[in-house]
mmCIF file of C-alpha atoms in Angstrom:
data_model
loop_
_atom_site.group_PDB
_atom_site.id
_atom_site.type_symbol
_atom_site.label_atom_id
_atom_site.label_comp_id
_atom_site.label_asym_id
_atom_site.label_seq_id
_atom_site.Cartn_x
_atom_site.Cartn_y
_atom_site.Cartn_z
ATOM 1 C CA MET A 1 0.027 -0.002 0.045
ATOM 2 C CA ASP A 2 1.321 3.512 -0.906
ATOM 3 C CA ASP A 3 1.184 6.772 1.210
ATOM 4 C CA GLN A 4 -1.539 8.159 -1.117
ATOM 5 C CA LYS A 5 -3.781 5.191 -0.630
ATOM 6 C CA ILE A 6 -3.488 5.548 3.240
ATOM 7 C CA LEU A 7 -4.245 9.200 3.026
ATOM 8 C CA SER A 8 -7.206 8.509 0.806
ATOM 9 C CA ARG A 9 -8.569 5.967 3.216
ATOM 10 C CA PHE A 10 -8.196 8.439 6.020
ATOM 11 C CA GLU A 11 -9.823 11.284 4.187
ATOM 12 C CA GLU A 12 -12.825 9.064 3.096
ATOM 13 C CA TYR A 13 -13.209 7.907 6.617
ATOM 14 C CA ARG A 14 -13.256 11.666 8.025
ATOM 15 C CA GLU A 15 -15.816 12.529 5.269
ATOM 16 C CA SER A 16 -18.127 9.502 6.272
ATOM 17 C CA VAL A 17 -17.901 10.584 10.030
ATOM 18 C CA LYS A 18 -18.835 14.242 9.025
ATOM 19 C CA ALA A 19 -21.690 12.932 6.943
ATOM 20 C CA LYS A 20 -23.006 10.684 9.581
ATOM 21 C CA ALA A 21 -22.957 13.608 12.075
ATOM 22 C CA ALA A 22 -24.768 15.846 9.968
ATOM 23 C CA ARG A 23 -27.485 13.336 9.259
ATOM 24 C CA ASN A 24 -27.872 12.978 12.962
ATOM 25 C CA GLY A 25 -28.669 16.564 13.357
ATOM 26 C CA GLY A 26 -25.660 17.656 15.299
ATOM 27 C CA VAL A 27 -27.610 18.842 18.270
ATOM 28 C CA LYS A 28 -24.891 18.228 20.801
ATOM 29 C CA ARG A 29 -21.549 20.334 21.044
ATOM 30 C CA ARG A 30 -19.435 17.182 20.359
ATOM 31 C CA ASP A 31 -21.461 16.742 17.229
ATOM 32 C CA GLU A 32 -20.604 20.246 15.887
ATOM 33 C CA ARG A 33 -16.918 19.248 15.816
ATOM 34 C CA CYS A 34 -17.786 15.958 14.026
ATOM 35 C CA ILE A 35 -19.709 17.904 11.327
ATOM 36 C CA ALA A 36 -16.752 20.492 10.912
ATOM 37 C CA ASP A 37 -13.800 18.110 10.647
ATOM 38 C CA GLY A 38 -14.780 14.674 11.939
ATOM 39 C CA ASN A 39 -13.562 15.629 15.401
ATOM 40 C CA GLU A 40 -9.979 15.413 14.208
ATOM 41 C CA LEU A 41 -7.008 15.372 16.684
ATOM 42 C CA LEU A 42 -3.332 15.381 16.846
ATOM 43 C CA ARG A 43 -2.340 12.154 19.037
ATOM 44 C CA PHE A 44 0.588 9.904 19.918
ATOM 45 C CA HIS A 45 0.886 6.221 19.630
ATOM 46 C CA CYS A 46 4.029 4.380 20.768
ATOM 47 C CA SER A 47 5.148 0.920 19.362
ATOM 48 C CA THR A 48 8.442 -1.039 18.649
ATOM 49 C CA PHE A 49 10.646 -1.629 15.670
ATOM 50 C CA LEU A 50 13.583 -3.790 14.756
ATOM 51 C CA CYS A 51 15.401 -2.038 11.859
ATOM 52 C CA ASP A 52 17.915 0.643 11.563
ATOM 53 C CA LEU A 53 15.195 3.428 11.017
ATOM 54 C CA GLY A 54 16.432 6.749 12.185
ATOM 55 C CA GLN A 55 20.024 5.742 12.610
ATOM 56 C CA ASN A 56 22.708 7.626 10.646
ATOM 57 C CA GLY A 57 19.901 9.369 8.587
ATOM 58 C CA ASN A 58 18.276 6.234 7.558
ATOM 59 C CA SER A 59 14.676 6.879 6.736
ATOM 60 C CA SER A 60 13.842 3.612 4.784
ATOM 61 C CA ILE A 61 10.875 1.374 5.691
ATOM 62 C CA CYS A 62 12.060 -2.172 6.230
ATOM 63 C CA GLY A 63 10.046 -5.289 5.345
ATOM 64 C CA GLN A 64 10.564 -7.236 8.389
ATOM 65 C CA GLN A 65 7.483 -9.087 9.633
ATOM 66 C CA PHE A 66 7.720 -7.945 13.292
ATOM 67 C CA CYS A 67 8.980 -4.334 12.792
ATOM 68 C CA SER A 68 5.655 -2.729 13.872
ATOM 69 C CA ILE A 69 6.470 0.932 13.158
ATOM 70 C CA CYS A 70 7.643 0.157 9.681
ATOM 71 C CA GLY A 71 4.463 -2.024 9.059
ATOM 72 C CA ILE A 72 2.201 0.879 10.299
ATOM 73 C CA ILE A 73 3.895 3.527 8.272
ATOM 74 C CA LYS A 74 3.724 1.258 5.189
ATOM 75 C CA SER A 75 0.346 -0.191 5.373
ATOM 76 C CA GLY A 76 -1.589 1.723 8.180
ATOM 77 C CA PHE A 77 -2.890 0.140 11.334
ATOM 78 C CA SER A 78 -4.257 -3.432 11.232
ATOM 79 C CA HIS A 79 -7.820 -4.166 10.899
ATOM 80 C CA LYS A 80 -7.427 -7.051 13.218
ATOM 81 C CA LEU A 81 -6.865 -4.782 16.217
ATOM 82 C CA ASP A 82 -9.929 -4.156 18.599
ATOM 83 C CA GLY A 83 -8.894 -0.734 18.940
ATOM 84 C CA ILE A 84 -5.925 1.723 18.453
ATOM 85 C CA SER A 85 -4.672 3.315 21.649
ATOM 86 C CA THR A 86 -3.654 6.967 21.200
ATOM 87 C CA VAL A 87 -2.648 9.506 23.879
ATOM 88 C CA ALA A 88 -2.423 13.318 24.129
ATOM 89 C CA ASN A 89 1.269 13.597 24.828
ATOM 90 C CA SER A 90 4.586 11.900 24.037
ATOM 91 C CA TRP A 91 5.365 10.945 27.650
ATOM 92 C CA ARG A 92 2.065 9.097 27.946
ATOM 93 C CA ALA A 93 2.784 7.243 24.746
ATOM 94 C CA HIS A 94 6.177 6.251 26.082
ATOM 95 C CA VAL A 95 4.988 4.889 29.317
ATOM 96 C CA ALA A 96 2.202 2.998 27.619
ATOM 97 C CA ILE A 97 4.840 0.369 26.642
ATOM 98 C CA PRO A 98 6.350 -1.418 29.680
ATOM 99 C CA GLU A 99 9.812 -0.152 30.974
ATOM 100 C CA ASP A 100 11.605 -3.533 30.421
ATOM 101 C CA ILE A 101 10.350 -4.162 26.778
ATOM 102 C CA GLU A 102 13.896 -3.415 25.355
ATOM 103 C CA GLU A 103 15.659 -5.533 27.924
ATOM 104 C CA GLU A 104 13.283 -8.302 27.467
ATOM 105 C CA PHE A 105 13.583 -8.426 23.644
ATOM 106 C CA LYS A 106 17.217 -7.292 23.501
ATOM 107 C CA PHE A 107 18.209 -10.339 21.403
ATOM 108 C CA LEU A 108 15.929 -9.077 18.652
ATOM 109 C CA ASN A 109 17.371 -5.572 19.048
ATOM 110 C CA VAL A 110 13.943 -4.092 19.672
ATOM 111 C CA LYS A 111 13.588 -0.250 20.120
ATOM 112 C CA ARG A 112 10.533 1.883 20.392
ATOM 113 C CA ALA A 113 9.348 4.832 18.525
ATOM 114 C CA ILE A 114 6.414 7.314 18.815
ATOM 115 C CA LEU A 115 4.035 7.957 15.814
ATOM 116 C CA VAL A 116 2.566 11.417 15.773
ATOM 117 C CA CYS A 117 -0.892 10.888 14.213
ATOM 118 C CA ARG A 118 -3.925 12.669 12.984
ATOM 119 C CA VAL A 119 -6.886 10.933 14.448
ATOM 120 C CA VAL A 120 -10.568 11.293 13.408
ATOM 121 C CA ALA A 121 -12.069 10.742 16.777
ATOM 122 C CA GLY A 122 -15.533 11.282 15.611
ATOM 123 C CA ARG A 123 -18.326 10.775 18.348
ATOM 124 C CA VAL A 124 -16.453 9.961 21.460
ATOM 125 C CA GLY A 125 -18.029 7.786 24.151
ATOM 126 C CA SER A 126 -16.646 7.039 27.684
ATOM 127 C CA ASP A 127 -16.257 3.867 29.744
ATOM 128 C CA ALA A 128 -19.561 4.809 31.475
ATOM 129 C CA ASP A 129 -21.400 4.896 28.134
ATOM 130 C CA GLU A 130 -20.530 1.300 27.462
ATOM 131 C CA PRO A 131 -20.180 1.819 23.748
ATOM 132 C CA GLU A 132 -20.316 -1.200 21.388
ATOM 133 C CA LYS A 133 -17.701 -0.078 18.992
ATOM 134 C CA GLU A 134 -18.997 1.908 15.878
ATOM 135 C CA GLY A 135 -22.329 0.070 16.175
ATOM 136 C CA GLY A 136 -23.076 1.808 19.600
ATOM 137 C CA GLY A 137 -22.990 5.216 17.896
ATOM 138 C CA PHE A 138 -19.509 5.933 19.016
ATOM 139 C CA ASP A 139 -16.395 5.999 16.819
ATOM 140 C CA SER A 140 -13.920 6.009 19.789
ATOM 141 C CA VAL A 141 -13.898 5.874 23.554
ATOM 142 C CA VAL A 142 -12.100 7.660 26.300
ATOM 143 C CA GLY A 143 -11.637 6.213 29.678
ATOM 144 C CA ARG A 144 -12.584 8.266 32.865
ATOM 145 C CA THR A 145 -10.523 8.392 35.999
ATOM 146 C CA GLY A 146 -12.083 8.093 39.442
ATOM 147 C CA SER A 147 -15.750 8.222 40.100
ATOM 148 C CA GLY A 148 -17.432 11.174 38.352
ATOM 149 C CA ALA A 149 -14.153 12.760 37.417
ATOM 150 C CA GLN A 150 -14.463 15.240 34.681
ATOM 151 C CA THR A 151 -11.588 14.526 32.245
ATOM 152 C CA THR A 152 -10.810 15.603 28.855
ATOM 153 C CA LEU A 153 -9.265 13.990 25.769
ATOM 154 C CA ASP A 154 -6.088 15.960 26.620
ATOM 155 C CA GLU A 155 -5.665 13.892 29.853
ATOM 156 C CA GLU A 156 -6.758 10.363 28.702
ATOM 157 C CA GLU A 157 -6.241 7.522 26.424
ATOM 158 C CA LEU A 158 -8.450 7.488 23.326
ATOM 159 C CA LEU A 159 -9.252 4.123 21.975
ATOM 160 C CA VAL A 160 -10.130 4.478 18.138
ATOM 161 C CA PHE A 161 -12.036 1.605 16.611
ATOM 162 C CA ASN A 162 -11.469 2.120 12.861
ATOM 163 C CA PRO A 163 -7.876 1.938 11.748
ATOM 164 C CA ARG A 164 -8.681 4.111 8.787
ATOM 165 C CA ALA A 165 -9.190 6.901 11.349
ATOM 166 C CA VAL A 166 -5.627 7.102 12.448
ATOM 167 C CA LEU A 167 -3.217 8.439 9.988
ATOM 168 C CA PRO A 168 0.691 8.404 11.141
ATOM 169 C CA CYS A 169 2.357 11.532 10.133
ATOM 170 C CA PHE A 170 5.894 11.511 11.878
ATOM 171 C CA ALA A 171 7.966 8.889 13.491
ATOM 172 C CA ILE A 172 10.014 10.040 16.510
ATOM 173 C CA VAL A 173 12.796 7.473 17.017
ATOM 174 C CA TYR A 174 14.502 7.766 20.516
ATOM 175 C CA GLU A 175 16.529 6.037 23.008
ATOM 176 C CA ILE A 176 16.176 6.029 26.821
#
């Protein structure tokens, strides 16, 4: 799959979210954002990779089966996932992967990278709403902390149900 095809799928999905929100009347404040831009956000997603991406100016995408970052950049997120976890800042993305992952898989030379992604959040439900993926009327869900806590998307993990809703834009390769 090429970059243009991934971008086209993302834009088609955003247009479908906007159209669905417009058909539903857009009576709630969150629906206004859906009608305007699909409730598009900039979010972070951390994953691992095995190749030399980012080393000595290397920007080539590899073809290794278990090189997750290169696979996401090349083909987009997998349709086999139950949801794609995105967070509001790079630190939250970094700590989403256990600290000892590099040590545990040192024999594979596993490293981590953070993807900066455009995300069509669409209608966002919460854990309390008990959404049933897209069939429940929500395109994504955000967890709430504590009882009755008022949190925002800037503070929480956003689980996006459709892989076409997440467009990786930049890869940040780093070492701890």
